[in-house]
Amino acid sequence: NLPTQGFATIRNGVVDWTHSNGSNILNDLRVGYNWTSLFALNYSSAAAGNLGSAIGIANGNAAGPGLSGLTFTTASSVGGSGSGASIISIESVIQAEDHVNITHGRHNMNIGFQFYRERLNDFYAGNTGRLGTFSFGGNFTGSGDSDFYLGMVNSEDATFAGVNGGSGQPKWDQRSNILAPYAQDDWHATDHLTLNLGIRYQAHTPWTDAKGQEVNYDINSGQPFYPAGSPLPTTVIFPGLQPKADNNKALYQGYYG
């Protein structure tokens, strides 16, 4: 079997600027960045060469050197499913927020805006890795070994042959935005009554591929959106105001004291 190793890296940072304008206005501006990378490697030694092709497996080394996983009923297994990275996940979120607190009389108001830029750069070679697997169960001759020598495969599984195109599926580079303005007012209407009023409008833009390789569709009409030289779709999905008055899952609370 092939050696497997994995490692993850996490980096994040934030810059926060707070500024007061008089005694009743406080502004807080924040910009942050979060970056994570995950590599799960399942690989062959370069010394193995194109062993898969050498024993007659068509395109057996399209993804690199080594040998596909071969499983027999009369033995455990040989080869492996690796040759290079099986999982690559590089994800980042760019965050920008501006929050203003205003105190005026019996009102304590909070007004702000949030923006998130989400970026996913991923590659997944499937559970069988980039070289795939072949199973010889003896379905044809009664012996898995004999099936192998005759080239009679019981089952095979190969997902992607490479990371950067060719006969395999390239990694995908997805992008999306979240935009959310909001306003809240804690109003002390009387000495015994406080009203917490707030509204938030949040929009999630559809996921698009940076290279225009992704097809999306309208959830209402089922109409597909195809790439045409630029990322798509151009429409934006707006969940609407929160909380929703017609949403039976919304939570409404009241206090008196």
PDB file of C-alpha atoms in Angstrom:
ATOM      1  CA  ASN A   1       0.000   0.000   0.000  1.00  0.00           C
ATOM      2  CA  LEU A   2       1.061   3.585  -0.600  1.00  0.00           C
ATOM      3  CA  PRO A   3       2.174   5.889   2.194  1.00  0.00           C
ATOM      4  CA  THR A   4      -0.295   8.560   3.176  1.00  0.00           C
ATOM      5  CA  GLN A   5       0.299  11.845   4.924  1.00  0.00           C
ATOM      6  CA  GLY A   6      -1.647  15.024   5.465  1.00  0.00           C
ATOM      7  CA  PHE A   7      -1.127  18.457   6.863  1.00  0.00           C
ATOM      8  CA  ALA A   8      -3.193  21.559   7.460  1.00  0.00           C
ATOM      9  CA  THR A   9      -2.205  25.213   7.749  1.00  0.00           C
ATOM     10  CA  ILE A  10      -4.338  27.969   9.239  1.00  0.00           C
ATOM     11  CA  ARG A  11      -3.598  31.683   9.080  1.00  0.00           C
ATOM     12  CA  ASN A  12      -5.817  34.552  10.104  1.00  0.00           C
ATOM     13  CA  GLY A  13      -5.547  38.193  10.992  1.00  0.00           C
ATOM     14  CA  VAL A  14      -7.748  41.166  11.736  1.00  0.00           C
ATOM     15  CA  VAL A  15      -7.330  44.939  11.850  1.00  0.00           C
ATOM     16  CA  ASP A  16      -9.784  46.884  13.988  1.00  0.00           C
ATOM     17  CA  TRP A  17     -10.200  50.666  14.123  1.00  0.00           C
ATOM     18  CA  THR A  18     -12.456  52.309  16.705  1.00  0.00           C
ATOM     19  CA  HIS A  19     -13.255  56.001  16.567  1.00  0.00           C
ATOM     20  CA  SER A  20     -15.530  58.128  18.711  1.00  0.00           C
ATOM     21  CA  ASN A  21     -17.312  61.171  17.359  1.00  0.00           C
ATOM     22  CA  GLY A  22     -18.469  63.105  20.365  1.00  0.00           C
ATOM     23  CA  SER A  23     -19.886  61.456  23.434  1.00  0.00           C
ATOM     24  CA  ASN A  24     -22.750  59.583  21.749  1.00  0.00           C
ATOM     25  CA  ILE A  25     -21.362  58.142  18.482  1.00  0.00           C
ATOM     26  CA  LEU A  26     -18.890  55.276  18.307  1.00  0.00           C
ATOM     27  CA  ASN A  27     -17.702  53.763  15.025  1.00  0.00           C
ATOM     28  CA  ASP A  28     -15.948  50.382  14.781  1.00  0.00           C
ATOM     29  CA  LEU A  29     -14.388  49.319  11.459  1.00  0.00           C
ATOM     30  CA  ARG A  30     -12.944  45.848  11.072  1.00  0.00           C
ATOM     31  CA  VAL A  31     -11.155  44.070   8.223  1.00  0.00           C
ATOM     32  CA  GLY A  32     -10.124  40.445   8.545  1.00  0.00           C
ATOM     33  CA  TYR A  33      -8.723  37.564   6.561  1.00  0.00           C
ATOM     34  CA  ASN A  34      -8.934  33.838   7.266  1.00  0.00           C
ATOM     35  CA  TRP A  35      -6.960  31.289   5.220  1.00  0.00           C
ATOM     36  CA  THR A  36      -6.833  27.521   5.571  1.00  0.00           C
ATOM     37  CA  SER A  37      -5.161  24.834   3.490  1.00  0.00           C
ATOM     38  CA  LEU A  38      -5.601  21.090   3.753  1.00  0.00           C
ATOM     39  CA  PHE A  39      -3.514  18.528   1.896  1.00  0.00           C
ATOM     40  CA  ALA A  40      -4.192  14.803   2.199  1.00  0.00           C
ATOM     41  CA  LEU A  41      -1.487  13.071   0.194  1.00  0.00           C
ATOM     42  CA  ASN A  42      -1.618   9.499  -1.017  1.00  0.00           C
ATOM     43  CA  TYR A  43       1.394   8.990  -3.220  1.00  0.00           C
ATOM     44  CA  SER A  44       3.696   6.515  -4.941  1.00  0.00           C
ATOM     45  CA  SER A  45       7.455   6.531  -5.048  1.00  0.00           C
ATOM     46  CA  ALA A  46       8.878   7.858  -8.302  1.00  0.00           C
ATOM     47  CA  ALA A  47      11.006   4.689  -8.383  1.00  0.00           C
ATOM     48  CA  ALA A  48       7.877   2.688  -9.239  1.00  0.00           C
ATOM     49  CA  GLY A  49       7.806   4.375 -12.634  1.00  0.00           C
ATOM     50  CA  ASN A  50       4.880   3.715 -14.960  1.00  0.00           C
ATOM     51  CA  LEU A  51       4.263   0.276 -13.495  1.00  0.00           C
ATOM     52  CA  GLY A  52       0.537   0.386 -14.208  1.00  0.00           C
ATOM     53  CA  SER A  53       1.042   0.931 -17.932  1.00  0.00           C
ATOM     54  CA  ALA A  54       3.876  -1.607 -17.979  1.00  0.00           C
ATOM     55  CA  ILE A  55       1.577  -4.440 -16.834  1.00  0.00           C
ATOM     56  CA  GLY A  56      -1.064  -3.505 -19.386  1.00  0.00           C
ATOM     57  CA  ILE A  57      -3.444  -1.097 -17.609  1.00  0.00           C
ATOM     58  CA  ALA A  58      -4.586   1.394 -20.254  1.00  0.00           C
ATOM     59  CA  ASN A  59      -3.845   4.948 -19.070  1.00  0.00           C
ATOM     60  CA  GLY A  60      -2.696   3.380 -15.831  1.00  0.00           C
ATOM     61  CA  ASN A  61      -0.256   6.198 -15.144  1.00  0.00           C
ATOM     62  CA  ALA A  62      -2.121   9.186 -16.546  1.00  0.00           C
ATOM     63  CA  ALA A  63      -2.003  10.742 -13.078  1.00  0.00           C
ATOM     64  CA  GLY A  64       1.632   9.935 -12.345  1.00  0.00           C
ATOM     65  CA  PRO A  65       3.963   7.069 -11.409  1.00  0.00           C
ATOM     66  CA  GLY A  66       2.904   4.062  -9.409  1.00  0.00           C
ATOM     67  CA  LEU A  67       0.332   1.301  -9.550  1.00  0.00           C
ATOM     68  CA  SER A  68      -3.432   1.387  -9.178  1.00  0.00           C
ATOM     69  CA  GLY A  69      -4.961  -0.484  -6.268  1.00  0.00           C
ATOM     70  CA  LEU A  70      -5.399  -4.178  -7.186  1.00  0.00           C
ATOM     71  CA  THR A  71      -7.603  -6.270  -4.899  1.00  0.00           C
ATOM     72  CA  PHE A  72      -7.915 -10.078  -5.098  1.00  0.00           C
ATOM     73  CA  THR A  73     -10.160 -12.543  -3.323  1.00  0.00           C
ATOM     74  CA  THR A  74      -7.194 -14.830  -2.653  1.00  0.00           C
ATOM     75  CA  ALA A  75      -4.858 -12.117  -1.365  1.00  0.00           C
ATOM     76  CA  SER A  76      -5.121  -8.779   0.344  1.00  0.00           C
ATOM     77  CA  SER A  77      -4.090  -6.085  -2.120  1.00  0.00           C
ATOM     78  CA  VAL A  78      -1.156  -4.555  -3.954  1.00  0.00           C
ATOM     79  CA  GLY A  79      -0.492  -1.132  -5.403  1.00  0.00           C
ATOM     80  CA  GLY A  80      -2.469   1.823  -4.224  1.00  0.00           C
ATOM     81  CA  SER A  81      -4.748   4.609  -5.321  1.00  0.00           C
ATOM     82  CA  GLY A  82      -2.520   7.609  -4.876  1.00  0.00           C
ATOM     83  CA  SER A  83       0.169   9.250  -6.983  1.00  0.00           C
ATOM     84  CA  GLY A  84       0.089  12.817  -5.781  1.00  0.00           C
ATOM     85  CA  ALA A  85      -2.390  14.784  -3.785  1.00  0.00           C
ATOM     86  CA  SER A  86      -5.766  13.098  -3.298  1.00  0.00           C
ATOM     87  CA  ILE A  87      -7.308  16.110  -1.548  1.00  0.00           C
ATOM     88  CA  ILE A  88      -6.322  19.753  -1.922  1.00  0.00           C
ATOM     89  CA  SER A  89      -8.447  22.323  -0.156  1.00  0.00           C
ATOM     90  CA  ILE A  90      -7.374  25.964   0.009  1.00  0.00           C
ATOM     91  CA  GLU A  91     -10.106  28.186   1.373  1.00  0.00           C
ATOM     92  CA  SER A  92     -10.179  31.804   2.418  1.00  0.00           C
ATOM     93  CA  VAL A  93     -12.670  34.388   3.636  1.00  0.00           C
ATOM     94  CA  ILE A  94     -12.152  38.132   3.351  1.00  0.00           C
ATOM     95  CA  GLN A  95     -14.270  40.018   5.877  1.00  0.00           C
ATOM     96  CA  ALA A  96     -15.120  43.705   6.142  1.00  0.00           C
ATOM     97  CA  GLU A  97     -17.514  45.178   8.705  1.00  0.00           C
ATOM     98  CA  ASP A  98     -18.477  48.652   9.809  1.00  0.00           C
ATOM     99  CA  HIS A  99     -20.536  49.170  12.950  1.00  0.00           C
ATOM    100  CA  VAL A 100     -21.865  52.477  14.271  1.00  0.00           C
ATOM    101  CA  ASN A 101     -23.387  52.860  17.725  1.00  0.00           C
ATOM    102  CA  ILE A 102     -25.481  55.978  18.368  1.00  0.00           C
ATOM    103  CA  THR A 103     -26.926  56.910  21.746  1.00  0.00           C
ATOM    104  CA  HIS A 104     -29.631  59.546  21.686  1.00  0.00           C
ATOM    105  CA  GLY A 105     -32.065  60.123  24.513  1.00  0.00           C
ATOM    106  CA  ARG A 106     -33.871  56.858  25.181  1.00  0.00           C
ATOM    107  CA  HIS A 107     -32.503  55.256  22.011  1.00  0.00           C
ATOM    108  CA  ASN A 108     -29.430  53.050  21.692  1.00  0.00           C
ATOM    109  CA  MET A 109     -29.053  52.442  17.951  1.00  0.00           C
ATOM    110  CA  ASN A 110     -26.682  50.115  16.104  1.00  0.00           C
ATOM    111  CA  ILE A 111     -26.257  50.443  12.358  1.00  0.00           C
ATOM    112  CA  GLY A 112     -23.806  48.475  10.283  1.00  0.00           C
ATOM    113  CA  PHE A 113     -22.824  46.514   7.247  1.00  0.00           C
ATOM    114  CA  GLN A 114     -21.061  43.173   6.789  1.00  0.00           C
ATOM    115  CA  PHE A 115     -19.314  41.820   3.710  1.00  0.00           C
ATOM    116  CA  TYR A 116     -17.741  38.393   3.245  1.00  0.00           C
ATOM    117  CA  ARG A 117     -15.847  37.205   0.192  1.00  0.00           C
ATOM    118  CA  GLU A 118     -15.629  33.404   0.171  1.00  0.00           C
ATOM    119  CA  ARG A 119     -13.090  31.607  -2.000  1.00  0.00           C
ATOM    120  CA  LEU A 120     -12.809  27.820  -2.330  1.00  0.00           C
ATOM    121  CA  ASN A 121      -9.952  26.293  -4.328  1.00  0.00           C
ATOM    122  CA  ASP A 122     -10.467  22.548  -4.065  1.00  0.00           C
ATOM    123  CA  PHE A 123      -9.493  19.286  -5.674  1.00  0.00           C
ATOM    124  CA  TYR A 124     -10.754  15.867  -4.620  1.00  0.00           C
ATOM    125  CA  ALA A 125      -9.624  12.750  -6.445  1.00  0.00           C
ATOM    126  CA  GLY A 126     -12.433  10.619  -5.033  1.00  0.00           C
ATOM    127  CA  ASN A 127     -12.235   7.824  -2.504  1.00  0.00           C
ATOM    128  CA  THR A 128     -10.157   5.712  -4.890  1.00  0.00           C
ATOM    129  CA  GLY A 129      -7.498   8.359  -5.420  1.00  0.00           C
ATOM    130  CA  ARG A 130      -6.004   9.530  -8.702  1.00  0.00           C
ATOM    131  CA  LEU A 131      -4.834   6.096  -9.890  1.00  0.00           C
ATOM    132  CA  GLY A 132      -8.086   4.268  -9.180  1.00  0.00           C
ATOM    133  CA  THR A 133      -8.673   0.675  -8.066  1.00  0.00           C
ATOM    134  CA  PHE A 134      -9.423  -2.664  -9.730  1.00  0.00           C
ATOM    135  CA  SER A 135     -11.062  -5.657  -8.068  1.00  0.00           C
ATOM    136  CA  PHE A 136     -10.606  -9.259  -9.202  1.00  0.00           C
ATOM    137  CA  GLY A 137     -13.163 -11.404  -7.429  1.00  0.00           C
ATOM    138  CA  GLY A 138     -12.974 -14.647  -9.408  1.00  0.00           C
ATOM    139  CA  ASN A 139     -16.347 -14.017 -11.052  1.00  0.00           C
ATOM    140  CA  PHE A 140     -15.133 -15.359 -14.407  1.00  0.00           C
ATOM    141  CA  THR A 141     -12.706 -18.196 -13.640  1.00  0.00           C
ATOM    142  CA  GLY A 142     -13.411 -18.838  -9.978  1.00  0.00           C
ATOM    143  CA  SER A 143     -10.036 -17.395  -8.993  1.00  0.00           C
ATOM    144  CA  GLY A 144      -9.182 -13.740  -8.530  1.00  0.00           C
ATOM    145  CA  ASP A 145      -5.582 -14.401  -9.576  1.00  0.00           C
ATOM    146  CA  SER A 146      -6.695 -16.060 -12.804  1.00  0.00           C
ATOM    147  CA  ASP A 147      -9.090 -13.212 -13.551  1.00  0.00           C
ATOM    148  CA  PHE A 148      -6.172 -10.809 -13.157  1.00  0.00           C
ATOM    149  CA  TYR A 149      -3.888 -12.689 -15.562  1.00  0.00           C
ATOM    150  CA  LEU A 150      -6.687 -12.808 -18.123  1.00  0.00           C
ATOM    151  CA  GLY A 151      -7.486  -9.113 -17.641  1.00  0.00           C
ATOM    152  CA  MET A 152     -11.069  -9.819 -16.535  1.00  0.00           C
ATOM    153  CA  VAL A 153     -12.011  -7.202 -13.962  1.00  0.00           C
ATOM    154  CA  ASN A 154     -14.897  -7.655 -11.552  1.00  0.00           C
ATOM    155  CA  SER A 155     -15.128  -3.919 -10.750  1.00  0.00           C
ATOM    156  CA  GLU A 156     -13.072  -0.795 -11.228  1.00  0.00           C
ATOM    157  CA  ASP A 157     -13.274   2.710  -9.906  1.00  0.00           C
ATOM    158  CA  ALA A 158     -11.337   5.801 -10.976  1.00  0.00           C
ATOM    159  CA  THR A 159     -12.561   9.349 -10.515  1.00  0.00           C
ATOM    160  CA  PHE A 160     -10.039  11.936 -11.631  1.00  0.00           C
ATOM    161  CA  ALA A 161      -6.787  11.308 -13.469  1.00  0.00           C
ATOM    162  CA  GLY A 162      -5.047  14.614 -12.783  1.00  0.00           C
ATOM    163  CA  VAL A 163      -5.192  17.994 -11.121  1.00  0.00           C
ATOM    164  CA  ASN A 164      -4.585  20.238 -14.116  1.00  0.00           C
ATOM    165  CA  GLY A 165      -6.827  19.008 -16.894  1.00  0.00           C
ATOM    166  CA  GLY A 166      -5.773  16.408 -19.458  1.00  0.00           C
ATOM    167  CA  SER A 167      -7.934  13.346 -19.137  1.00  0.00           C
ATOM    168  CA  GLY A 168      -8.780  14.234 -15.571  1.00  0.00           C
ATOM    169  CA  GLN A 169     -10.933  16.804 -13.839  1.00  0.00           C
ATOM    170  CA  PRO A 170      -9.135  20.046 -12.849  1.00  0.00           C
ATOM    171  CA  LYS A 171      -9.592  21.581  -9.460  1.00  0.00           C
ATOM    172  CA  TRP A 172     -12.482  23.980  -9.042  1.00  0.00           C
ATOM    173  CA  ASP A 173     -12.178  27.596  -7.924  1.00  0.00           C
ATOM    174  CA  GLN A 174     -15.506  28.712  -6.473  1.00  0.00           C
ATOM    175  CA  ARG A 175     -16.397  32.236  -5.401  1.00  0.00           C
ATOM    176  CA  SER A 176     -19.328  33.724  -3.485  1.00  0.00           C
ATOM    177  CA  ASN A 177     -20.224  36.889  -1.563  1.00  0.00           C
ATOM    178  CA  ILE A 178     -22.346  37.597   1.490  1.00  0.00           C
ATOM    179  CA  LEU A 179     -23.683  41.141   1.952  1.00  0.00           C
ATOM    180  CA  ALA A 180     -25.677  42.125   5.021  1.00  0.00           C
ATOM    181  CA  PRO A 181     -26.743  45.621   6.130  1.00  0.00           C
ATOM    182  CA  TYR A 182     -28.572  45.826   9.456  1.00  0.00           C
ATOM    183  CA  ALA A 183     -30.069  48.275  11.935  1.00  0.00           C
ATOM    184  CA  GLN A 184     -31.158  47.872  15.549  1.00  0.00           C
ATOM    185  CA  ASP A 185     -32.705  50.182  18.102  1.00  0.00           C
ATOM    186  CA  ASP A 186     -32.984  49.448  21.811  1.00  0.00           C
ATOM    187  CA  TRP A 187     -35.679  51.952  22.710  1.00  0.00           C
ATOM    188  CA  HIS A 188     -36.439  52.569  26.364  1.00  0.00           C
ATOM    189  CA  ALA A 189     -39.993  53.687  25.719  1.00  0.00           C
ATOM    190  CA  THR A 190     -40.733  54.069  29.435  1.00  0.00           C
ATOM    191  CA  ASP A 191     -38.954  53.314  32.672  1.00  0.00           C
ATOM    192  CA  HIS A 192     -40.630  49.898  32.626  1.00  0.00           C
ATOM    193  CA  LEU A 193     -40.748  49.105  28.901  1.00  0.00           C
ATOM    194  CA  THR A 194     -37.863  48.535  26.466  1.00  0.00           C
ATOM    195  CA  LEU A 195     -38.426  47.706  22.811  1.00  0.00           C
ATOM    196  CA  ASN A 196     -35.669  45.887  20.919  1.00  0.00           C
ATOM    197  CA  LEU A 197     -36.292  46.669  17.255  1.00  0.00           C
ATOM    198  CA  GLY A 198     -34.087  45.400  14.485  1.00  0.00           C
ATOM    199  CA  ILE A 199     -33.928  44.508  10.815  1.00  0.00           C
ATOM    200  CA  ARG A 200     -31.291  42.782   8.695  1.00  0.00           C
ATOM    201  CA  TYR A 201     -31.105  42.155   4.962  1.00  0.00           C
ATOM    202  CA  GLN A 202     -28.754  39.368   3.951  1.00  0.00           C
ATOM    203  CA  ALA A 203     -27.863  38.372   0.388  1.00  0.00           C
ATOM    204  CA  HIS A 204     -25.877  35.304  -0.647  1.00  0.00           C
ATOM    205  CA  THR A 205     -24.640  35.463  -4.222  1.00  0.00           C
ATOM    206  CA  PRO A 206     -24.639  32.112  -6.068  1.00  0.00           C
ATOM    207  CA  TRP A 207     -21.434  30.144  -6.149  1.00  0.00           C
ATOM    208  CA  THR A 208     -19.542  30.671  -9.409  1.00  0.00           C
ATOM    209  CA  ASP A 209     -16.352  29.221 -10.808  1.00  0.00           C
ATOM    210  CA  ALA A 210     -13.520  31.658 -11.404  1.00  0.00           C
ATOM    211  CA  LYS A 211     -12.828  29.996 -14.774  1.00  0.00           C
ATOM    212  CA  GLY A 212     -16.492  29.842 -15.825  1.00  0.00           C
ATOM    213  CA  GLN A 213     -16.664  26.041 -15.534  1.00  0.00           C
ATOM    214  CA  GLU A 214     -19.758  25.763 -13.355  1.00  0.00           C
ATOM    215  CA  VAL A 215     -23.411  25.459 -14.361  1.00  0.00           C
ATOM    216  CA  ASN A 216     -26.066  26.817 -12.025  1.00  0.00           C
ATOM    217  CA  TYR A 217     -29.844  26.995 -12.193  1.00  0.00           C
ATOM    218  CA  ASP A 218     -32.822  29.026 -11.036  1.00  0.00           C
ATOM    219  CA  ILE A 219     -34.402  27.241  -8.056  1.00  0.00           C
ATOM    220  CA  ASN A 220     -37.847  28.587  -8.992  1.00  0.00           C
ATOM    221  CA  SER A 221     -37.986  27.871 -12.732  1.00  0.00           C
ATOM    222  CA  GLY A 222     -35.304  25.194 -12.996  1.00  0.00           C
ATOM    223  CA  GLN A 223     -33.727  27.177 -15.838  1.00  0.00           C
ATOM    224  CA  PRO A 224     -29.987  26.417 -16.110  1.00  0.00           C
ATOM    225  CA  PHE A 225     -27.341  29.123 -16.392  1.00  0.00           C
ATOM    226  CA  TYR A 226     -24.383  28.152 -18.564  1.00  0.00           C
ATOM    227  CA  PRO A 227     -20.936  29.753 -18.700  1.00  0.00           C
ATOM    228  CA  ALA A 228     -20.442  32.086 -21.644  1.00  0.00           C
ATOM    229  CA  GLY A 229     -16.928  33.404 -21.285  1.00  0.00           C
ATOM    230  CA  SER A 230     -17.455  34.816 -17.811  1.00  0.00           C
ATOM    231  CA  PRO A 231     -18.468  33.548 -14.362  1.00  0.00           C
ATOM    232  CA  LEU A 232     -22.181  32.993 -13.961  1.00  0.00           C
ATOM    233  CA  PRO A 233     -24.962  33.342 -13.112  1.00  0.00           C
ATOM    234  CA  THR A 234     -25.314  37.094 -12.925  1.00  0.00           C
ATOM    235  CA  THR A 235     -28.484  36.959 -10.867  1.00  0.00           C
ATOM    236  CA  VAL A 236     -28.350  37.247  -7.088  1.00  0.00           C
ATOM    237  CA  ILE A 237     -30.344  35.197  -4.590  1.00  0.00           C
ATOM    238  CA  PHE A 238     -31.801  37.474  -1.925  1.00  0.00           C
ATOM    239  CA  PRO A 239     -33.154  35.655   1.125  1.00  0.00           C
ATOM    240  CA  GLY A 240     -34.925  38.877   2.097  1.00  0.00           C
ATOM    241  CA  LEU A 241     -35.530  40.635   5.370  1.00  0.00           C
ATOM    242  CA  GLN A 242     -34.838  38.867   8.634  1.00  0.00           C
ATOM    243  CA  PRO A 243     -36.787  37.992  10.651  1.00  0.00           C
ATOM    244  CA  LYS A 244     -39.580  37.162   8.229  1.00  0.00           C
ATOM    245  CA  ALA A 245     -43.112  37.799   9.387  1.00  0.00           C
ATOM    246  CA  ASP A 246     -44.356  34.824   7.343  1.00  0.00           C
ATOM    247  CA  ASN A 247     -41.662  32.443   8.546  1.00  0.00           C
ATOM    248  CA  ASN A 248     -43.085  30.046  11.117  1.00  0.00           C
ATOM    249  CA  LYS A 249     -39.552  29.235  12.267  1.00  0.00           C
ATOM    250  CA  ALA A 250     -38.749  32.827  13.195  1.00  0.00           C
ATOM    251  CA  LEU A 251     -38.315  33.610  16.866  1.00  0.00           C
ATOM    252  CA  TYR A 252     -40.163  36.499  18.428  1.00  0.00           C
ATOM    253  CA  GLN A 253     -39.654  37.488  22.044  1.00  0.00           C
ATOM    254  CA  GLY A 254     -41.132  40.062  24.348  1.00  0.00           C
ATOM    255  CA  TYR A 255     -40.324  41.159  27.895  1.00  0.00           C
ATOM    256  CA  TYR A 256     -42.047  43.388  30.360  1.00  0.00           C
ATOM    257  CA  GLY A 257     -40.901  44.276  33.838  1.00  0.00           C
TER     258      GLY A 257
END
